[in-house]
C-alpha positions as YAML, in Angstrom:
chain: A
units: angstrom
residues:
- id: 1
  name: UNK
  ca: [25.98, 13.19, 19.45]
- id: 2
  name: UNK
  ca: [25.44, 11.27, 16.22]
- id: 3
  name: UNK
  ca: [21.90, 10.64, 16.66]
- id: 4
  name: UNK
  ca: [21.33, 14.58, 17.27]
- id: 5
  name: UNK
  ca: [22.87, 15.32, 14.30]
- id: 6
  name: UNK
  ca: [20.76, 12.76, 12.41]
- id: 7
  name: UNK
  ca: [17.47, 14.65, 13.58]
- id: 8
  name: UNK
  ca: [18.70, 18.12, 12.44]
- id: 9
  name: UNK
  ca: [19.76, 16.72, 9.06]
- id: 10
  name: UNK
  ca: [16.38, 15.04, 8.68]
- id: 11
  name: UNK
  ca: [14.67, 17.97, 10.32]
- id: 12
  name: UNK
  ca: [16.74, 20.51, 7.79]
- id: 13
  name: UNK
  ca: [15.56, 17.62, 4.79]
- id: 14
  name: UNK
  ca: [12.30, 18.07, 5.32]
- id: 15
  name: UNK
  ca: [12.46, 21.89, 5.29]
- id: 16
  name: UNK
  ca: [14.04, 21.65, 2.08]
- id: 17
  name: UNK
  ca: [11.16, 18.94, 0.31]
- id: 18
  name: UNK
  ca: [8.46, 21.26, 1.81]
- id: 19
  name: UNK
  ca: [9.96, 24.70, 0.10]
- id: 20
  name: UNK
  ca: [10.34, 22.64, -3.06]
- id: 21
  name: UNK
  ca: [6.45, 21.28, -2.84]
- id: 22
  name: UNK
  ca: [6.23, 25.50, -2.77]
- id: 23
  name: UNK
  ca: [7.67, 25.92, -5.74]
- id: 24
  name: UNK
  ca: [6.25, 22.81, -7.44]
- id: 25
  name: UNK
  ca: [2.77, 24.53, -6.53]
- id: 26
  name: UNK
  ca: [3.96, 27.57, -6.93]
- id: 27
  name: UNK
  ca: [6.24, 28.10, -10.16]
- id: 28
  name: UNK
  ca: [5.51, 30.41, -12.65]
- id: 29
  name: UNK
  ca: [6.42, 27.58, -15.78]
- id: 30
  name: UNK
  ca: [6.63, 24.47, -16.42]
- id: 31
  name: UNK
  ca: [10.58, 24.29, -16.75]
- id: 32
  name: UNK
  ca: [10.52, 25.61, -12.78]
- id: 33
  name: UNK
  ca: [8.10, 22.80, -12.06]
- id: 34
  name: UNK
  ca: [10.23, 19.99, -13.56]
- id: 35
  name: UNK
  ca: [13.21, 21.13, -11.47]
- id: 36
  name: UNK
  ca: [11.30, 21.63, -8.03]
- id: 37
  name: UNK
  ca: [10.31, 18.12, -9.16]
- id: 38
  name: UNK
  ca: [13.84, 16.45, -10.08]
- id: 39
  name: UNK
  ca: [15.08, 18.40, -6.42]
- id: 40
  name: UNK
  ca: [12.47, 16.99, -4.50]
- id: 41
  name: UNK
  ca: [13.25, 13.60, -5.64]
- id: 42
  name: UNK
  ca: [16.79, 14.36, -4.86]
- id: 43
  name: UNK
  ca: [15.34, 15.70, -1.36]
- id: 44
  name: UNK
  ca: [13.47, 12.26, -0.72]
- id: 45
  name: UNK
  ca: [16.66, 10.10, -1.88]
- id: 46
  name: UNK
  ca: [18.76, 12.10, 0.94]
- id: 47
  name: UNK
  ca: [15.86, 11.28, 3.65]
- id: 48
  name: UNK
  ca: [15.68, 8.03, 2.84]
- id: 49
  name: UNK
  ca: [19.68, 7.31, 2.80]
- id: 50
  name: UNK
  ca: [19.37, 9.47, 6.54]
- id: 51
  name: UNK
  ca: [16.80, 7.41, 7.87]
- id: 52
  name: UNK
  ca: [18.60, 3.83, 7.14]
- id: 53
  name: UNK
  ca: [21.10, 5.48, 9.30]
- id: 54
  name: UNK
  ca: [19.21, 6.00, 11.65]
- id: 55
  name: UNK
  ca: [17.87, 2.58, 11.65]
- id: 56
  name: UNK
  ca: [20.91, 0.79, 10.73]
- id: 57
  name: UNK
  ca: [19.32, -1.24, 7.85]
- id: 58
  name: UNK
  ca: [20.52, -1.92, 4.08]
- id: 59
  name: UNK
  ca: [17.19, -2.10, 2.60]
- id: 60
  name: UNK
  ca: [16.64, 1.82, 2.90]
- id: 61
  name: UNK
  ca: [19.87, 2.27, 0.66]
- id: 62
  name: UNK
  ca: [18.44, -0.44, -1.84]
- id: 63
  name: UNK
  ca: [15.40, 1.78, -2.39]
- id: 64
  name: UNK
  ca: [17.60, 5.03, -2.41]
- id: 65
  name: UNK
  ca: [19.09, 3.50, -5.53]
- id: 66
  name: UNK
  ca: [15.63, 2.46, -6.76]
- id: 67
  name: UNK
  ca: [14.28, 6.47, -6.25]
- id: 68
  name: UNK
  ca: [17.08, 7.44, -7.97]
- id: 69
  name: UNK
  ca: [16.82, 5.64, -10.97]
- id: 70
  name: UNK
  ca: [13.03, 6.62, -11.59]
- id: 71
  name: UNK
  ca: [13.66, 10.00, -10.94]
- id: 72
  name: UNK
  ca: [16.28, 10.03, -13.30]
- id: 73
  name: UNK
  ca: [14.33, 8.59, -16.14]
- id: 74
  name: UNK
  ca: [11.34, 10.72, -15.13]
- id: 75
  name: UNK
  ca: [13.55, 14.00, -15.65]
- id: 76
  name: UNK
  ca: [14.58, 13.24, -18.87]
- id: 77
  name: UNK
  ca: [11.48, 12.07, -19.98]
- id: 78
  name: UNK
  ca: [9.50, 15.25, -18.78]
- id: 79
  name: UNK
  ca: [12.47, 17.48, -19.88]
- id: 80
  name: UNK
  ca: [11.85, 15.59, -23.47]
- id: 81
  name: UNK
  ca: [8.88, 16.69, -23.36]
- id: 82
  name: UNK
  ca: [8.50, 19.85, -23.02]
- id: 83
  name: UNK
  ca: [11.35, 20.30, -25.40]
- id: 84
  name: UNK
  ca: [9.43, 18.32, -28.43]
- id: 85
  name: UNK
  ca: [5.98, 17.57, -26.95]
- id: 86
  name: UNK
  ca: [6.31, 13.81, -27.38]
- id: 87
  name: UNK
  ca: [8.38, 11.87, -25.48]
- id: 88
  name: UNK
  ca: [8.69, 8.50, -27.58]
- id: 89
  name: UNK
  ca: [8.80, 9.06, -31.38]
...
């Protein structure tokens, strides 16, 4: 039962990075771009936490937390900017 349930999360993860790929391609502005970009990341964090579940291993969580802190930095640094044009001053 569990291990069904893992392959329609990962199978309904995967739906979700491909439609934001689509509007990463596909978004009218740059703004729209950043965010398909920040939820894709997000996307990639939550099939990487589902597959060391699947696998029953640590080191998937360990790079979780290492996806998450680049894509956090990334964000701001792409949402800095398109706010100022330079990102270090």
């Amino acid at each position: 039962m569990m291990t069904t349930a893992l392959y329609i999360t990962i199978a309904m993860v995967m739906v979700a990075a491909l439609l934001n790929v689509y509007r990463l391609i596909k978004g009218p502005d740059a703004p729209d771009r950043v965010l398909a970009l920040d939820t894709l990341y997000i996307n990639a964090i939550a099939m990487i936490i589902l597959l060391g579940i699947t696998f029953n291993s640590r080191m998937y969580l360990e790079s979780a937390l290492l996806i998450a802190v680049m894509g956090f930095v990334s964000t701001v640094a792409m949402a800095k900017y398109l706010k100022r044009g330079s990102v270090i001053e």
